[in-house]
XYZ file of C-alpha atoms in Angstrom:
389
model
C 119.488 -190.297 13.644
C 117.649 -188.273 11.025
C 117.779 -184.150 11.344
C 114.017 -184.514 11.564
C 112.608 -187.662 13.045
C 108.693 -188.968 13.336
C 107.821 -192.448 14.017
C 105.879 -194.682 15.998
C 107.159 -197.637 18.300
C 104.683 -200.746 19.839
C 106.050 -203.911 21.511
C 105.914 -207.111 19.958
C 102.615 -208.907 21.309
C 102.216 -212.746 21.363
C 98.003 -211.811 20.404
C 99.470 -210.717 17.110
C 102.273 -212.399 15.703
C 103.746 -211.018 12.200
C 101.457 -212.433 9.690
C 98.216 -210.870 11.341
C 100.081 -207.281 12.043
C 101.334 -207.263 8.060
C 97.228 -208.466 6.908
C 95.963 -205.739 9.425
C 98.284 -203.299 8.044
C 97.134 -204.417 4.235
C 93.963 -203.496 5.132
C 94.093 -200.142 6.388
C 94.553 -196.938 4.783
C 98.023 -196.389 6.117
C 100.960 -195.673 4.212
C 104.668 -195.793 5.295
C 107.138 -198.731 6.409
C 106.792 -201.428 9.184
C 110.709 -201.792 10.003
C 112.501 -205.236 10.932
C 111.853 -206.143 14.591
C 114.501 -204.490 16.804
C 114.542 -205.541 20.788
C 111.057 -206.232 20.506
C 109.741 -202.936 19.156
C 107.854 -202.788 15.936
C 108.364 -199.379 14.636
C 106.284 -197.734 11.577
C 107.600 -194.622 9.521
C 104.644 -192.742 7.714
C 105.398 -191.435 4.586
C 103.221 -188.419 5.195
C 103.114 -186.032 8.528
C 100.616 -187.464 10.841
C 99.320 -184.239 12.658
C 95.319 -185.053 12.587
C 94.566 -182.477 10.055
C 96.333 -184.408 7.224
C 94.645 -188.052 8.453
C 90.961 -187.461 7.900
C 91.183 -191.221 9.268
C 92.470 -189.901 12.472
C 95.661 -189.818 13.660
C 97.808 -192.445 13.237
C 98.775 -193.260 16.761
C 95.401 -193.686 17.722
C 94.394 -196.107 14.945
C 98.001 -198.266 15.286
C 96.938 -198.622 19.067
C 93.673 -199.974 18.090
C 94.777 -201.894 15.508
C 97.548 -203.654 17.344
C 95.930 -203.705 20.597
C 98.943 -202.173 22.552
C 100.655 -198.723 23.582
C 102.212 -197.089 21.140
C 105.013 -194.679 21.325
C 105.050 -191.607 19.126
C 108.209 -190.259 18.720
C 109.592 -186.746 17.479
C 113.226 -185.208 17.265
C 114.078 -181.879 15.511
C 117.557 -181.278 15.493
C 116.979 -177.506 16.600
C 113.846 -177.343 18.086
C 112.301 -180.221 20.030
C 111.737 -183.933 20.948
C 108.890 -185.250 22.595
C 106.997 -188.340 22.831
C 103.338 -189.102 22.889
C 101.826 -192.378 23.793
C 98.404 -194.040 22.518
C 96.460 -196.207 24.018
C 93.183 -197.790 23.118
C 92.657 -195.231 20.079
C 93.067 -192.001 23.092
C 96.189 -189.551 23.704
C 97.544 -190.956 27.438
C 101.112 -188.943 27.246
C 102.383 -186.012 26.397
C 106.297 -184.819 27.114
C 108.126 -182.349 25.112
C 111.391 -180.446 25.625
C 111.854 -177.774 23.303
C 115.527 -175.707 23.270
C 117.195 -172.693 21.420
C 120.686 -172.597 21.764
C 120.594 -170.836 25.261
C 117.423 -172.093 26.448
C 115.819 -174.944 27.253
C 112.358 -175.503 28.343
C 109.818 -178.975 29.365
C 105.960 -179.104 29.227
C 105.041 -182.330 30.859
C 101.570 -180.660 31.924
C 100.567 -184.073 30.305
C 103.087 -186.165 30.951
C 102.221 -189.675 32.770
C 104.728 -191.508 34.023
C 103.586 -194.670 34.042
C 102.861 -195.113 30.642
C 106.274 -194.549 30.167
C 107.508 -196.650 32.319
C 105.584 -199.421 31.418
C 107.267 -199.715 28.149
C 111.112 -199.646 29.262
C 112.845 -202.539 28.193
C 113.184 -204.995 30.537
C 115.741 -204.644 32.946
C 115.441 -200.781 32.666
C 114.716 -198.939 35.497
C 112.821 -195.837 36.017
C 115.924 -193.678 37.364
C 117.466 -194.296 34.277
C 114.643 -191.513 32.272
C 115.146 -188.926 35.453
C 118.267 -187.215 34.086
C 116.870 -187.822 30.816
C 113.319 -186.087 30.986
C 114.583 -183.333 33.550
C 118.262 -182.262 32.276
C 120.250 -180.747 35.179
C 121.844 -178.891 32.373
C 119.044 -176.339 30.933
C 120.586 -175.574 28.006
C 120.015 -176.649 24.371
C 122.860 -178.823 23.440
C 121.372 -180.650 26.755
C 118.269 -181.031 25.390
C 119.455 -182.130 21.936
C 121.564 -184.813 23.897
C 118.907 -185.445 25.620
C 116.244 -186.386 22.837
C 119.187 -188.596 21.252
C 119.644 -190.305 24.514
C 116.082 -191.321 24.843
C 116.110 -193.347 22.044
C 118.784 -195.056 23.266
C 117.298 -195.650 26.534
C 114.147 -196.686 25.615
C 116.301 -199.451 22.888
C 114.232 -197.888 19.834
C 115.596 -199.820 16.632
C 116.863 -198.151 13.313
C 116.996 -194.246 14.925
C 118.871 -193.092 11.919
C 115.983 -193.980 9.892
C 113.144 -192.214 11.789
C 111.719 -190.012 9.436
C 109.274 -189.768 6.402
C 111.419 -188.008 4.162
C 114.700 -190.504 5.509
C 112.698 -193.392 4.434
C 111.199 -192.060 1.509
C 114.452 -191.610 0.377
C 115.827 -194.794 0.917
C 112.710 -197.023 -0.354
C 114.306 -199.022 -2.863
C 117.192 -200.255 -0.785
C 114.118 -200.712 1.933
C 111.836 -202.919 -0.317
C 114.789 -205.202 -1.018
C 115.163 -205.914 3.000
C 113.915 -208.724 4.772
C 111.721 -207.748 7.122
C 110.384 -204.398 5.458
C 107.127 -204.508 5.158
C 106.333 -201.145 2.791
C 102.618 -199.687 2.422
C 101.900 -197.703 -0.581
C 104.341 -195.068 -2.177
C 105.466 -191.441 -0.920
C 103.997 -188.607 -2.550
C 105.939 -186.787 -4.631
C 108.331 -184.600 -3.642
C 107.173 -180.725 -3.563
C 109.592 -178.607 -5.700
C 111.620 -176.680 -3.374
C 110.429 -172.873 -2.890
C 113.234 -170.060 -2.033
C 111.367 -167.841 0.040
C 113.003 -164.078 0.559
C 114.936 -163.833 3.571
C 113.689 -161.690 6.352
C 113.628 -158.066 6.504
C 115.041 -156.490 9.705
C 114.737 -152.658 10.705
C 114.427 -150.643 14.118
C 113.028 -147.297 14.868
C 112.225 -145.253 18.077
C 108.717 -145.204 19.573
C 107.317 -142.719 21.452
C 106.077 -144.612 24.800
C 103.428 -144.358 27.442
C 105.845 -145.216 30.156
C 108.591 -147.486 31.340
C 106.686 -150.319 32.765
C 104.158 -151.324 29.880
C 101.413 -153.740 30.059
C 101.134 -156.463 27.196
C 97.789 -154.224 26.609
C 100.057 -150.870 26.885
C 102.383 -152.051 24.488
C 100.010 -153.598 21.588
C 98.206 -150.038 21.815
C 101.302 -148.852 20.828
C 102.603 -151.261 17.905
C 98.498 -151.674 16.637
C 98.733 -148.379 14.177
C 101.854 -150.065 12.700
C 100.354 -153.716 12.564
C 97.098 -152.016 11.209
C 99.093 -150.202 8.117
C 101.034 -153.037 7.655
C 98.109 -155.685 7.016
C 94.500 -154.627 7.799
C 93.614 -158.273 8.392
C 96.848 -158.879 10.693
C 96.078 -161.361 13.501
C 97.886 -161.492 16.780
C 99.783 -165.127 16.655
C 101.784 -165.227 19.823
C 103.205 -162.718 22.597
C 105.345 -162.910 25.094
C 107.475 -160.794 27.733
C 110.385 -163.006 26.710
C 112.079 -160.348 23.876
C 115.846 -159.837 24.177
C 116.174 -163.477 22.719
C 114.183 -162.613 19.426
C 115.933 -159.073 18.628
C 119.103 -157.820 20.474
C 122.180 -159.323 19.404
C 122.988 -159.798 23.075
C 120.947 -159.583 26.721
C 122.656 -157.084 28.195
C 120.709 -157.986 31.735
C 119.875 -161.536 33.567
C 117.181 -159.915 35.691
C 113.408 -160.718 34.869
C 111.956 -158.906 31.915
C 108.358 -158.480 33.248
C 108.365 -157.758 36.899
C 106.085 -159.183 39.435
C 102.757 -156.831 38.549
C 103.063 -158.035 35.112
C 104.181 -154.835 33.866
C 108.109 -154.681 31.674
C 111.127 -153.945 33.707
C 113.594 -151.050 33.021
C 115.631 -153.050 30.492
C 112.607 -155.944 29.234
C 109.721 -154.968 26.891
C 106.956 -157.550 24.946
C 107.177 -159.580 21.533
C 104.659 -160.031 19.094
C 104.529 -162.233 16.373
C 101.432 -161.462 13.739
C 100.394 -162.777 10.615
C 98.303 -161.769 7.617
C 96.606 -163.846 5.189
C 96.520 -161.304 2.684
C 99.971 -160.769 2.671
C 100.871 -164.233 3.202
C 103.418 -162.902 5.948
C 104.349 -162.504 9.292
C 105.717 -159.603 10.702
C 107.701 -160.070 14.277
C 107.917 -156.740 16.450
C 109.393 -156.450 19.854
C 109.057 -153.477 22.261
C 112.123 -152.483 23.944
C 111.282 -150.133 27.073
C 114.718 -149.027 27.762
C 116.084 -147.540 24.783
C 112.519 -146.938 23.439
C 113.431 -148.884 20.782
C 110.902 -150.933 17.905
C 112.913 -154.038 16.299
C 111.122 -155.296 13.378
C 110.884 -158.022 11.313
C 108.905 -158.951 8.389
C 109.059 -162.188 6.944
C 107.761 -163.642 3.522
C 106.603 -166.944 5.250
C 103.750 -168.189 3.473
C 102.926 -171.378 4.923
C 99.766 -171.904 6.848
C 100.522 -171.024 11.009
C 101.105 -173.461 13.643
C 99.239 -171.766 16.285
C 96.146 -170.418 15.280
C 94.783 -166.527 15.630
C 94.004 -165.138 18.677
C 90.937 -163.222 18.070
C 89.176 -162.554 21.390
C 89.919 -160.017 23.892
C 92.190 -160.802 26.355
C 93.190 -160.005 30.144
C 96.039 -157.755 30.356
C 99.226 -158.923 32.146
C 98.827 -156.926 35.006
C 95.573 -158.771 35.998
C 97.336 -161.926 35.420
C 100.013 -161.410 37.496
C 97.598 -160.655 40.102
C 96.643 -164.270 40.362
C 100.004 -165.724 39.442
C 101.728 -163.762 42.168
C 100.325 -164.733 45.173
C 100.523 -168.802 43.616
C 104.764 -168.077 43.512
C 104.831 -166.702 46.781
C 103.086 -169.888 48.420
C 104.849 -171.939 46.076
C 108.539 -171.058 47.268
C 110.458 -172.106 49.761
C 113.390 -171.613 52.123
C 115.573 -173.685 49.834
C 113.838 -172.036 46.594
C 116.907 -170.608 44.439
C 116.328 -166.608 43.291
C 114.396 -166.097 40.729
C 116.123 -165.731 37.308
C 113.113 -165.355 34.855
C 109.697 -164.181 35.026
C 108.149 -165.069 31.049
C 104.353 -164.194 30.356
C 103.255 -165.881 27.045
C 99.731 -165.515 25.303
C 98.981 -168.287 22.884
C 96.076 -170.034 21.661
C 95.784 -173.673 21.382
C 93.184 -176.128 20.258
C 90.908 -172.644 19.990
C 91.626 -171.778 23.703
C 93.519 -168.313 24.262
C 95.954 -168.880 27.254
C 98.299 -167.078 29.920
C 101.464 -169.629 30.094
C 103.150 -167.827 33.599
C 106.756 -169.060 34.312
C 108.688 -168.207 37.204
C 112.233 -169.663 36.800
C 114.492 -170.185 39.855
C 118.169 -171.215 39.284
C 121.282 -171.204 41.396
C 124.718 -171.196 39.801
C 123.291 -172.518 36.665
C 122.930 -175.837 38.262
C 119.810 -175.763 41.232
C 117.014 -175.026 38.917
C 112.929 -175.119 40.224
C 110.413 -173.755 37.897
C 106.448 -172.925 38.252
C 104.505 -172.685 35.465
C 100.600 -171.518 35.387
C 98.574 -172.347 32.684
C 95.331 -170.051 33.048
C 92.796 -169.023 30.109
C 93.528 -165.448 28.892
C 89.741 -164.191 28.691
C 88.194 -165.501 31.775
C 91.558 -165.561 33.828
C 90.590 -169.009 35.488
C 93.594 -171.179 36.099
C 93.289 -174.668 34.409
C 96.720 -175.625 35.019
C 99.679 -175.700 37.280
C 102.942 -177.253 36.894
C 106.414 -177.448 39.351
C 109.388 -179.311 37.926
C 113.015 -179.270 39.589
């Protein structure tokens, strides 16, 4: 399997045998590979990313469900990041499941997720219980979810994972145009000459603070001057109450960071992550409340973001927790393990600012129940709640 893997999977279908799929695929504007058959799974390898921006056709999932008539199964795996699978049907977005991991953490957004859809498309003989331990790790840390996203594949009998990827396939086209059964669309673009950007700069400094237990609000008054003389047109990207992971060399506490009115514990604090255009930079600051403590880092990343600005004003934390609170409470019970984690993120997605609220329960790193609300960060109206175990 490929460090970085994108491709798309659809079952064999007896209303369109080989011939008609290659014509169809003549026809359209798509460019990429149709691999050899493999336990009745067609699978297709762009040559480009697929993300909709790049497709003014639309995206490619959408059209290949269309075009063949069937589900199709989008599939992603980065090495040290994510996996996650989409599925298409009749040109819409049914499924969404991604796990995403760091080497400590490890965490699953199936706000979207459909089951069925997935289930309808196990090979035959495959049952359901077989994708529990799969989807929903009892393990919750990375190396489980890297397993995991491998193990999937397997699962789910996808053919040729080691060539699931653009750039894999691009790579290997000539061997791949002399193979029976290839059918190849087009050619790759040209490979961008590789750009050496500087490596990050890292620095701390002591802050003066209002307090010890600081609002997201309390602690972007304080970091704004900074942000302000670093890049007048500095946008706010992503925050989160999750900061020991992004700055100290080690967590020197398992408690929550943010406590239960929203505000930072003793040893917690915020992170921001901002980005100017001007600059063509981001600069990554958390607040540490305990020592008092700014860590800093500005990075010469000059590629456009993946999560667009947040430019409206927002609810503090406080008021969020507020609503959150009360949700937990009703939400646990007598067999609930403690709670280990308490993470407040603000992000903005598809042009939507949002409060993601987890509360994280685990006992002995093995019982694990988590609550996560989803609620929009300027009119504080949940539009989203989500319990896995």
């Amino acid at each position: 399997m490929s460090e970085f893997s994108e491709s798309l999977h659809f079952r064999r279908t007896p209303s369109l045998p080989d011939d008609a799929l290659h014509d169809a695929l003549r026809a359209s504007t798509l460019t990429g590979a149709l691999l050899p058959l493999s336990a009745n799974w067609h699978a297709f390898v762009p040559f480009e990313t697929y993300a909709p921006d790049n497709n003014p056709d639309g995206d490619i999932g959408a059209r290949l469900s269309l075009m063949v008539g069937a589900p199709v199964l989008e599939y992603h795996f980065a090495d040290d990041v994510y996996w996650g699978v989409l599925i298409w049907s009749e040109g819409e977005l049914v499924s969404v499941y991604t796990c995403r991991f760091l080497s400590r953490s490890l965490r699953i957004d199936d706000s979207e997720h459909d089951p069925q859809w997935l289930e309808a498309l196990l090979p035959e003989g495959t049952s359901a219980d077989a994708l529990a331990p799969v989807l929903y790790p009892t393990k919750r840390k990375g190396d489980a979810g890297r397993a995991a996203g491998k193990r999937f594949a397997e699962v789910m009998q996808l053919g040729n994972v080691e060539w699931l990827g653009p750039t894999t396939v691009a790579d290997r086209l000539d061997d791949m145009a002399d193979s029976a059964g290839v059918l190849v669309l087009g050619s790759p673009p040209p490979a961008e000459p590789a750009v050496r950007s500087p490596k990050p700069v890292r620095s701390r400094a002591t802050v003066e603070l209002p307090g010890k237990a600081l609002t997201a609000l309390d602690a972007f008054a304080v970091l704004e001057p900074l942000v302000r003389e670093w890049a007048p047109d500095a946008t706010l990207l992503v925050l989160t109450g999750s900061v020991l992971d992004f700055a100290l060399d080690e967590r020197p506490t398992q408690g929550p960071w943010i406590g239960a009115d929203g505000r930072s514990t003793l040893t917690g604090g915020w992170w921001f992550l901002f980005r100017s255009a001007s600059r063509e930079q981001r600069l990554n600051i958390s607040l540490h409340v305990e020592s008092a403590q700014l860590v800093r880092v500005d990075d010469a990343y000059n590629s456009p973001s993946a999560v667009d600005a947040i430019t409206e004003r927002w609810i503090d934390s406080d008021a969020v927790a507020r609503i959150t609170e009360p949700m937990y409470v009703a939400w646990r019970t007598t067999d609930t393990p403690p709670l280990r984690d308490f993470v407040m993120k603000l992000i903005q997605r598809e042009r939507t600012p949002l409060w993601q609220v987890n509360y994280l329960c685990v006992q002995s790193g093995m019982m694990r129940r988590e609550l996560q609300v989803t609620m929009h960060a300027t009119t504080g109206e949940v539009i989203g709640v989500v319990s896995t175990y």
